[in-house]
Amino acid sequence: MLRMVFLVSGLLSSLASSAAVLDRRAVLELPSYSLKIAPVPNPVSCNMAKATMPPSNLPGVTSGLYLYHVAIGHGTQNYTCASSTASPVQIGAVATLYNATCIAAEYPSQLQSLPTQALSLPSGAAPINLLISGVHYFVDTTTPTFNMDTILTGSLGFTFAKKLSNVTAPAGSNPGVPGQAYGAVPWLKLEHETTGELGPIREVYRLNTAGGQPPSSCTDQVLAPEMIQVQYAAEYWFWAGGPGT
């Protein structure tokens, strides 16, 4: 399991260091990997009716959708600096997603602790013994992408998304790892884009964030084309619907 985690983490690091954003066609043509794990079951066997998102001021889930999957994302929020006097500009994020669906349903208090646990580990590594459910990255600077339809995970879907709403992370949120404790990134509600999607995911919530904010200025930071990579972790709640939703 540990070897699997670091193999996938290596893939994500390679994606992040080779390009700030990825061409959509290139994403769909990512190479296959011989590494195999048990597919993540879907629908899951636990009682999803017991799973409840943390309260927030984000817009509610669209009527008719159902809770499909819950994951812990662990990776980096990525920024660039045009000059030492500029402010960091976000260019995306890269993270491994770990299946926490049944933890959300059966052990919600434990779920809330997982983003902070994740930040105590190397970037991309799993908090506790969770299976990988996919990867998260950006195909351009405004299109978060969730690929959970890979040889590693089975068929949970492939979704291009766009931001609908955001709220500031609550006071007391984990500000980040030592040396990068710049604050927790906002909580988000995302909506799917119809172009290129595979699967039923329609909305995604990023909640209970830990870390990920950039430094306040570019002073003493690496300059473009190098990236500033700030570790973060968060809960991701995926909501699904049928055709036409």
XYZ file of N, CA and C in Angstrom, residues 2 19 35 47 52 62 71 98 103 110 117 122 129 144 147 155 159 166 197 205 215 230 237-238 245:
75
model
N 1.932 1.256 0.800
C 2.788 2.426 0.864
C 3.453 2.665 -0.477
N 4.347 20.881 -16.041
C 3.488 21.909 -16.635
C 2.538 22.449 -15.597
N 0.433 -0.912 -12.167
C 0.000 -1.023 -10.783
C -1.502 -1.233 -10.708
N -24.317 3.004 4.718
C -25.569 3.749 4.632
C -25.272 5.226 4.378
N -23.395 13.485 6.360
C -23.847 14.868 6.315
C -22.652 15.797 6.139
N -28.138 20.870 -5.352
C -29.266 20.976 -6.270
C -30.251 19.832 -6.051
N -14.281 11.908 -0.583
C -12.846 11.631 -0.642
C -12.077 12.664 0.167
N -8.568 10.136 -1.847
C -8.662 8.871 -1.121
C -10.106 8.626 -0.681
N -16.349 6.262 5.868
C -15.975 7.010 7.070
C -16.932 8.188 7.249
N -14.245 11.273 12.815
C -12.942 10.871 12.297
C -12.679 11.526 10.945
N -4.664 15.227 9.604
C -3.769 14.065 9.625
C -2.957 13.989 8.339
N 3.933 13.035 3.931
C 4.458 13.595 2.680
C 3.329 13.954 1.725
N -5.363 4.157 6.325
C -5.209 3.172 5.242
C -6.373 3.283 4.258
N -10.930 22.970 -12.692
C -10.568 21.830 -11.851
C -11.129 20.539 -12.435
N -10.418 13.053 -12.015
C -10.314 11.831 -12.803
C -10.411 10.637 -11.851
N -14.316 2.643 -12.337
C -15.076 3.665 -13.067
C -15.978 4.451 -12.132
N -14.620 14.223 -14.491
C -15.412 15.450 -14.459
C -14.547 16.691 -14.604
N -17.752 30.328 -3.286
C -16.719 30.044 -2.282
C -16.992 30.842 -1.019
N -17.184 15.228 -19.958
C -17.458 14.472 -18.733
C -17.757 13.013 -19.049
N -18.223 19.559 -3.658
C -17.951 20.501 -2.576
C -16.558 20.220 -2.008
N 1.864 32.391 0.124
C 2.485 33.436 0.938
C 1.888 34.788 0.573
N 2.180 24.691 -2.313
C 1.795 24.771 -0.898
C 0.921 23.571 -0.563
N -16.774 16.252 -1.500
C -18.072 15.589 -1.517
C -18.624 15.651 -2.935
N -18.859 14.479 -3.521
C -19.316 14.379 -4.907
C -20.786 14.005 -4.943
N -29.557 16.046 -15.688
C -29.437 16.803 -14.437
C -28.165 17.608 -14.425
